[in-house]
Coordinates of C-alpha atoms in Angstrom, one line a residue:
X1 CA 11.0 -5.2 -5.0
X2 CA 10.2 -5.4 -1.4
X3 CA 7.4 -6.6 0.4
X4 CA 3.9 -4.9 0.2
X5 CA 3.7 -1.7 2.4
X6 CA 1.2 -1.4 5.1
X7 CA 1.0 0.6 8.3
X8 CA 2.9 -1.4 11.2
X9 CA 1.1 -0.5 14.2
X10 CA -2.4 -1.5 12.9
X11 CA -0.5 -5.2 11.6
X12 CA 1.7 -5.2 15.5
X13 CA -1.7 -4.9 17.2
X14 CA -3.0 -8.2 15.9
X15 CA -0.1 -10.1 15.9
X16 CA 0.0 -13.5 17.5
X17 CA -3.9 -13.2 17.1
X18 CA -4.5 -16.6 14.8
X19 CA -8.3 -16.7 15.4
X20 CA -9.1 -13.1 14.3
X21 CA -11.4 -13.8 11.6
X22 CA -10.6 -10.4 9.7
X23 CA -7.2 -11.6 9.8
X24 CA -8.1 -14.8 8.4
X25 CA -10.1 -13.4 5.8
X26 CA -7.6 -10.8 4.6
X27 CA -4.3 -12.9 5.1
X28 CA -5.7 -16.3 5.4
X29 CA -3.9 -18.9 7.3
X30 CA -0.4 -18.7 8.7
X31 CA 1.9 -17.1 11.3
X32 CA 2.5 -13.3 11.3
X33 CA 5.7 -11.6 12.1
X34 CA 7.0 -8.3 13.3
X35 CA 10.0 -7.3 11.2
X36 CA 9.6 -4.7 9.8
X37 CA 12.5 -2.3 7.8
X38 CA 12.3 1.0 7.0
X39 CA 12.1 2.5 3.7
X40 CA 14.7 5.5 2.9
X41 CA 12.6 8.6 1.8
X42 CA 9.3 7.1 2.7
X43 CA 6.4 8.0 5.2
X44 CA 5.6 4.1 5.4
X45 CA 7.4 1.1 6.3
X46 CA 7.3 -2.1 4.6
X47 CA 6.2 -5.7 6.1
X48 CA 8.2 -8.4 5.9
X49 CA 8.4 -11.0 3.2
X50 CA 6.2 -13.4 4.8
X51 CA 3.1 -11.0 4.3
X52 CA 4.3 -10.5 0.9
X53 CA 3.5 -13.8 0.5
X54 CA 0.3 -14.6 1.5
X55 CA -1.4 -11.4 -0.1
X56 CA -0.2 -13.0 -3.4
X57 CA -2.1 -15.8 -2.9
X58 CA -5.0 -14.7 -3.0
X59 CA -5.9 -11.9 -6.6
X60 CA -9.9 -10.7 -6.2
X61 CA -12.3 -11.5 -9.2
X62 CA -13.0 -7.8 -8.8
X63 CA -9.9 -6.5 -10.3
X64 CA -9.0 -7.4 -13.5
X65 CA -5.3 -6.4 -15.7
X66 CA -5.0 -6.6 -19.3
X67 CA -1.7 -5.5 -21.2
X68 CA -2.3 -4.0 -23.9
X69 CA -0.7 -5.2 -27.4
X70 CA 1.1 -4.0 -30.3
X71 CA 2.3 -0.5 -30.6
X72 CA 0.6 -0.1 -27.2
X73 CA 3.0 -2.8 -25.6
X74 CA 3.9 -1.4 -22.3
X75 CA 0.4 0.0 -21.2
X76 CA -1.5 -1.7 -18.8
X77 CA -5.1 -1.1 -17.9
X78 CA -6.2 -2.5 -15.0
X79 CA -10.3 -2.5 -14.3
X80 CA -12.5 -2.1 -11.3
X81 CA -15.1 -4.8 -12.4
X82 CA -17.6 -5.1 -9.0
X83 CA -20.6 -4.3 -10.6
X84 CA -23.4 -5.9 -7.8
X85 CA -21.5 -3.4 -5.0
X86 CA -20.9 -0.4 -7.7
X87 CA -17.1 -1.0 -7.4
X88 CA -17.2 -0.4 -3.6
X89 CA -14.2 -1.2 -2.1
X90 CA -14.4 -4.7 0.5
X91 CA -11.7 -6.8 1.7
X92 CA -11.5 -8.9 -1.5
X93 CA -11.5 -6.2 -3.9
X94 CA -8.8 -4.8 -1.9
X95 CA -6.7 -7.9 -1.9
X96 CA -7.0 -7.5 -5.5
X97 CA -5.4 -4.2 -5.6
X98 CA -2.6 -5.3 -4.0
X99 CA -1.8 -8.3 -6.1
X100 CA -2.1 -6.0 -9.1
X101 CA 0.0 -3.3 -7.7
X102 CA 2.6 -5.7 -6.8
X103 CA 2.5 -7.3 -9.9
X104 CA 2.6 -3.8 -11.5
X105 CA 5.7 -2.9 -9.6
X106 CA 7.7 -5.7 -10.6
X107 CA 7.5 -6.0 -14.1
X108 CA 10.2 -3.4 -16.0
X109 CA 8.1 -3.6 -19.6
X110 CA 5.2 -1.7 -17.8
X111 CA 5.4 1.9 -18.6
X112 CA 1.7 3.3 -18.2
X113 CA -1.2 2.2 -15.8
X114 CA -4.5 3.2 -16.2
X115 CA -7.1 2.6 -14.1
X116 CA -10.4 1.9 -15.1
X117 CA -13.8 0.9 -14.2
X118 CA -15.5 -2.1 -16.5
X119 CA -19.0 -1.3 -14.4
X120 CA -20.9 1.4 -16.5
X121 CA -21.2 4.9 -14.8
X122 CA -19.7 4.2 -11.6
X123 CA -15.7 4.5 -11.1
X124 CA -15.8 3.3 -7.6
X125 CA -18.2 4.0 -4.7
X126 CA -16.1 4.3 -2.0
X127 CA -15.5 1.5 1.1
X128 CA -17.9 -1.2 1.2
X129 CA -20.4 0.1 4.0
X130 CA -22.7 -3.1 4.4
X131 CA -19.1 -5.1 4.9
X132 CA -18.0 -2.3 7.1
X133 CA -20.9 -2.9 9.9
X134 CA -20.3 -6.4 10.2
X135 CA -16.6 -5.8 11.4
X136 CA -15.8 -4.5 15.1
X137 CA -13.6 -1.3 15.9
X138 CA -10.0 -2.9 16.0
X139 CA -11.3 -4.4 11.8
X140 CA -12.4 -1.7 10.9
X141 CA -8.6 0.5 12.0
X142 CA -6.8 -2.4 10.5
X143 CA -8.4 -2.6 7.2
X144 CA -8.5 1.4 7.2
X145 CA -4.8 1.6 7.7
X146 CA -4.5 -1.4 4.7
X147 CA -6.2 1.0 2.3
X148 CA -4.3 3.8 3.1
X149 CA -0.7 2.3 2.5
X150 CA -2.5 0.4 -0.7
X151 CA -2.9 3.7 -2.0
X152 CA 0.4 4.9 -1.0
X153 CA 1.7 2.2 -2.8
X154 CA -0.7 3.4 -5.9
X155 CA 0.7 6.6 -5.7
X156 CA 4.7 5.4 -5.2
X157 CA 4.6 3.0 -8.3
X158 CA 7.8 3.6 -10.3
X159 CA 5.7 4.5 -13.6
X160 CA 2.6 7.2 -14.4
X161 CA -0.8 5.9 -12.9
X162 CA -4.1 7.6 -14.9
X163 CA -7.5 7.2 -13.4
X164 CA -9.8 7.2 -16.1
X165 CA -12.9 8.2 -14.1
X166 CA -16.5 7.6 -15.5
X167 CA -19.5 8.7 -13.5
X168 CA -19.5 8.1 -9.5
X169 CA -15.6 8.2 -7.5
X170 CA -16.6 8.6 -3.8
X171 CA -14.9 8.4 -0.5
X172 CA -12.5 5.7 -1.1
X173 CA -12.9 5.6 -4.5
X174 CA -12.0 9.2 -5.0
X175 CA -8.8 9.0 -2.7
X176 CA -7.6 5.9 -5.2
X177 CA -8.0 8.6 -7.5
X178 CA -5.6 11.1 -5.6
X179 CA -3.4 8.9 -5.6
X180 CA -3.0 8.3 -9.2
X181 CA -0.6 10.9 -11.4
X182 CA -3.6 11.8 -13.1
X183 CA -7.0 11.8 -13.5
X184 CA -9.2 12.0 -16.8
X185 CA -12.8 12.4 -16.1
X186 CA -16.1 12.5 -18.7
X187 CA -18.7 15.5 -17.8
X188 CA -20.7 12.9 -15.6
X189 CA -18.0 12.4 -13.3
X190 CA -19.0 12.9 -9.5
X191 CA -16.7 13.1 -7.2
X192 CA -17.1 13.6 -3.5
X193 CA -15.8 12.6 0.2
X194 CA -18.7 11.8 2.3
X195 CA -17.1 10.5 5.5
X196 CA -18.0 13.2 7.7
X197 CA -21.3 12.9 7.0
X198 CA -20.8 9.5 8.6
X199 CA -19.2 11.1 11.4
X200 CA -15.9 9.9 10.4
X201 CA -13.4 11.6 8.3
X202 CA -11.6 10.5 4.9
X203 CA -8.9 7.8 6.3
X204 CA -7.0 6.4 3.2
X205 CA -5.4 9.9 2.2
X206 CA -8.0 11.7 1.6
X207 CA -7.6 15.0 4.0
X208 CA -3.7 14.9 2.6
X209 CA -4.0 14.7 -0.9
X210 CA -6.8 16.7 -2.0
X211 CA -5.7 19.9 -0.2
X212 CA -2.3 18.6 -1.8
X213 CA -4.2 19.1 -5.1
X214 CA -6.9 21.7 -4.9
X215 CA -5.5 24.3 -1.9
X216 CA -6.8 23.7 1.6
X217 CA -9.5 26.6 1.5
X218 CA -11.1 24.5 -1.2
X219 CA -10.0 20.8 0.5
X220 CA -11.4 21.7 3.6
X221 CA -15.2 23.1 2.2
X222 CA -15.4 19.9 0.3
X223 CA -14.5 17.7 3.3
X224 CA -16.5 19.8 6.0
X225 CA -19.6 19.7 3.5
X226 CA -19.2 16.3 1.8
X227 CA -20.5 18.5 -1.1
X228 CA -20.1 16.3 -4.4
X229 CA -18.9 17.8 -7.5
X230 CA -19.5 17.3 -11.1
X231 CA -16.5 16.6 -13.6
X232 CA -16.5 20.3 -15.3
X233 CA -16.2 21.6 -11.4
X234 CA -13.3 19.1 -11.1
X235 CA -11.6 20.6 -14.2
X236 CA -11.9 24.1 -12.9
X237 CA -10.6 23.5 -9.1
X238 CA -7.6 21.0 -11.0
X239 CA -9.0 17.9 -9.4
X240 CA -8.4 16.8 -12.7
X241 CA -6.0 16.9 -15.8
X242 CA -8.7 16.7 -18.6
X243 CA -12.9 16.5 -18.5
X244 CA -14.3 15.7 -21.7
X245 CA -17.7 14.3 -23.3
X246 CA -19.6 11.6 -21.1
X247 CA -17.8 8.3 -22.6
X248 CA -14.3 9.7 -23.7
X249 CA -12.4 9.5 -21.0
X250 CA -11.1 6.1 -21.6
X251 CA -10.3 7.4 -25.1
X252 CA -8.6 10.5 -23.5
X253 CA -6.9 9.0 -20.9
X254 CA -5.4 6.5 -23.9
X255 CA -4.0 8.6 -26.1
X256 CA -2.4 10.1 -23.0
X257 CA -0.9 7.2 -22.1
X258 CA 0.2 6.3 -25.9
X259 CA 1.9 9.7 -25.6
X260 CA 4.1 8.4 -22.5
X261 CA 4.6 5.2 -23.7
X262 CA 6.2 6.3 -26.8
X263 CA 8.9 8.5 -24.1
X264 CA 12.2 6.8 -23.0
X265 CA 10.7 4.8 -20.0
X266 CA 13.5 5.5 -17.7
X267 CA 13.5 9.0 -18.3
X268 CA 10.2 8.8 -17.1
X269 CA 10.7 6.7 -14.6
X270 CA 13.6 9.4 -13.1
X271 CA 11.2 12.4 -13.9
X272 CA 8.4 10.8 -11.5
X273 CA 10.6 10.4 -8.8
X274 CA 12.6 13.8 -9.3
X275 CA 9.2 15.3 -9.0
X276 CA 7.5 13.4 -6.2
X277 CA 10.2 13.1 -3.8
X278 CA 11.7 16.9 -4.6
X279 CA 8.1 18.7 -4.4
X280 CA 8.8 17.5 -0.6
X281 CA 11.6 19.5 0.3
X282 CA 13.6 22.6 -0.2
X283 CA 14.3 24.0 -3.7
X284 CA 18.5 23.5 -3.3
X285 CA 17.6 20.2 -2.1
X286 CA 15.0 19.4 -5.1
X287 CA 17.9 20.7 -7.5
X288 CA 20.4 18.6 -6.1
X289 CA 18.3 15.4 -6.8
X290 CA 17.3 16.6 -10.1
X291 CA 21.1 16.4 -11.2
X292 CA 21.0 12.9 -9.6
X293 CA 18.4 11.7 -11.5
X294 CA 19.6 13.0 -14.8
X295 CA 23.0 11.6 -13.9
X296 CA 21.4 7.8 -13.3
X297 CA 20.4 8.6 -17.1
X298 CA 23.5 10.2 -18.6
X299 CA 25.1 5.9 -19.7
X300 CA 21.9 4.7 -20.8
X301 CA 21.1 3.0 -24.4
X302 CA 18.0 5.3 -25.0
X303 CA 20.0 8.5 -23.9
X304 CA 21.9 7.3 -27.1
X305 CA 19.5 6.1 -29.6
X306 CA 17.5 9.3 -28.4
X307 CA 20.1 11.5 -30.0
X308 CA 21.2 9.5 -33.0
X309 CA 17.1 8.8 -33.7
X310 CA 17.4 13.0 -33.6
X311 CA 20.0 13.4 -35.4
X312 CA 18.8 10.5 -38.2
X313 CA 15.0 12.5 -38.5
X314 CA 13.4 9.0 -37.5
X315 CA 11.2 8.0 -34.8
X316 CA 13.8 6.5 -31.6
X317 CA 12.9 2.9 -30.5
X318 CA 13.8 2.7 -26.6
X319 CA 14.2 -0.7 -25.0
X320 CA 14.0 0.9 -21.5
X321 CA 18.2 0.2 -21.2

């Protein structure tokens, strides 16, 4: 897999900058470069390899990834665990994220992430504001434009993403959210975009995806009003998939997830990206990469124990082959 996506201009504007302590902070130590390649299909380009390399070395405390065991092998929960900021997204949590998405992205026996919060009602406040003053202008762009391609990365990971959502998911927090495939929420979900109250406006996808999701009518009274909404609202505007009791959303969100897991993963692999990239374009155009996508399936092993598992009346096993 390549190198960790972020947006080039913000990165191009510091180069050669050593002494930028936001740099230092984020980074740490060592030269930066500007080659960059595009990606085919994508609204981002990729950093080189030498950035890919000192974001792994440094994983946040904040973000935690268990794989789960058993006849649940092949789910991964990964948990927001921040509890003195309520989850609130700063520079090490974010480093965090991007280790675990990385991580995520190169391992072929993941088939399901869900994302999670280990801090009781509170999914993830939004950008770390007390940080966020301490850092001048040109910081704050950079680490802006870092959370917005972290979430494109969310959203472009080659399996489902569920956001199991407990209480509070604001501002950033909500947009980590959006970018997940879906989102399970219990009744005291809140969810809200603040930023223009703060004279700003949602920066890490947040005025794309949620008109995206919810029609722009809707999108754009949310945003304009930083009005916050409870989980049952949520379920009616199709913010999210499923709002049960208070406390059952990791349960939900679960069994969801067991569901997918027990699928052929590369058939789900090839439906994510059939979807995601066709919704894009033009319906001929959508067709046409449907049939290539079904065609990248038609030799597989699991096509094959699919239909003799059917044909047997027993359970198929897929190896993901």
């Amino acid at each position: 897999m390549g190198p960790f996506p972020i947006l080039v201009r913000s990165v191009v504007h510091h180069v050669g900058r050593k002494s930028n302590p936001f740099l230092s902070q984020l980074f740490g130590r060592g030269s930066y470069t500007r080659r960059v390649s595009p990606v085919s299909g994508s609204s981002y380009q990729w950093l080189n390899q030498s950035y890919r390399s000192l974001i792994l070395q440094s994983a946040s405390e904040s973000v935690k990834m268990e794989r789960l065991s058993g006849s649940d092998s092949g789910i991964i929960e990964v948990n927001l665990d921040r509890p003195e900021a309520k989850n609130a997204i700063g520079k090490d949590l974010l480093k965090g994220l991007q280790h675990t998405f990385e991580s995520i992205n190169r391992d072929s026996s993941i088939n399901v992430v869900m994302i999670c919060s280990s801090v009781p009602e509170v999914f993830c406040a939004g950008a770390d504001l007390k940080e966020r003053r301490t850092m001048n202008p040109s910081e704050v762009q950079f680490f802006v434009n870092s959370l917005r391609s972290t979430f494109s990365y969310l959203e472009a990971l080659h399996v489902p993403t569920i956001a199991v959502i407990e209480g509070a998911a604001l501002g950033g927090g909500l947009e980590m959210a959006l970018s997940c495939d879906l989102r399970i929420c219990g009744e005291d979900a809140v969810f809200g975009l603040p930023e223009t109250g703060l004279a700003i406006i949602p920066g890490a996808g947040g005025t794309q995806r949620l008109p995206r999701l919810v029609g722009k009518s809707v999108a754009k009274e949310l945003i304009f009003t930083s009005r916050k909404i409870g989980g049952k609202d949520a379920m009616l505007m199709g913010l999210v998939n499923y709002c049960v009791p208070a406390g059952e959303a990791h349960l939900k969100a679960l069994e969801i997830a067991r569901d997918i897991n027990q699928k052929g993963p590369l058939a789900i692999r090839m439906a994510k990206r059939a979807i995601d990239r066709g919704i894009e374009i033009e319906l001929p155009s959508g067709l046409e990469l449907e049939e290539e996508c079904y065609e990248q399936l038609l030799n597989t092993k699991d096509r094959l124990e699919g239909l003799a598992a059917f044909a047997e009346k027993r359970k198929p096993i897929y190896n993901g082959q």
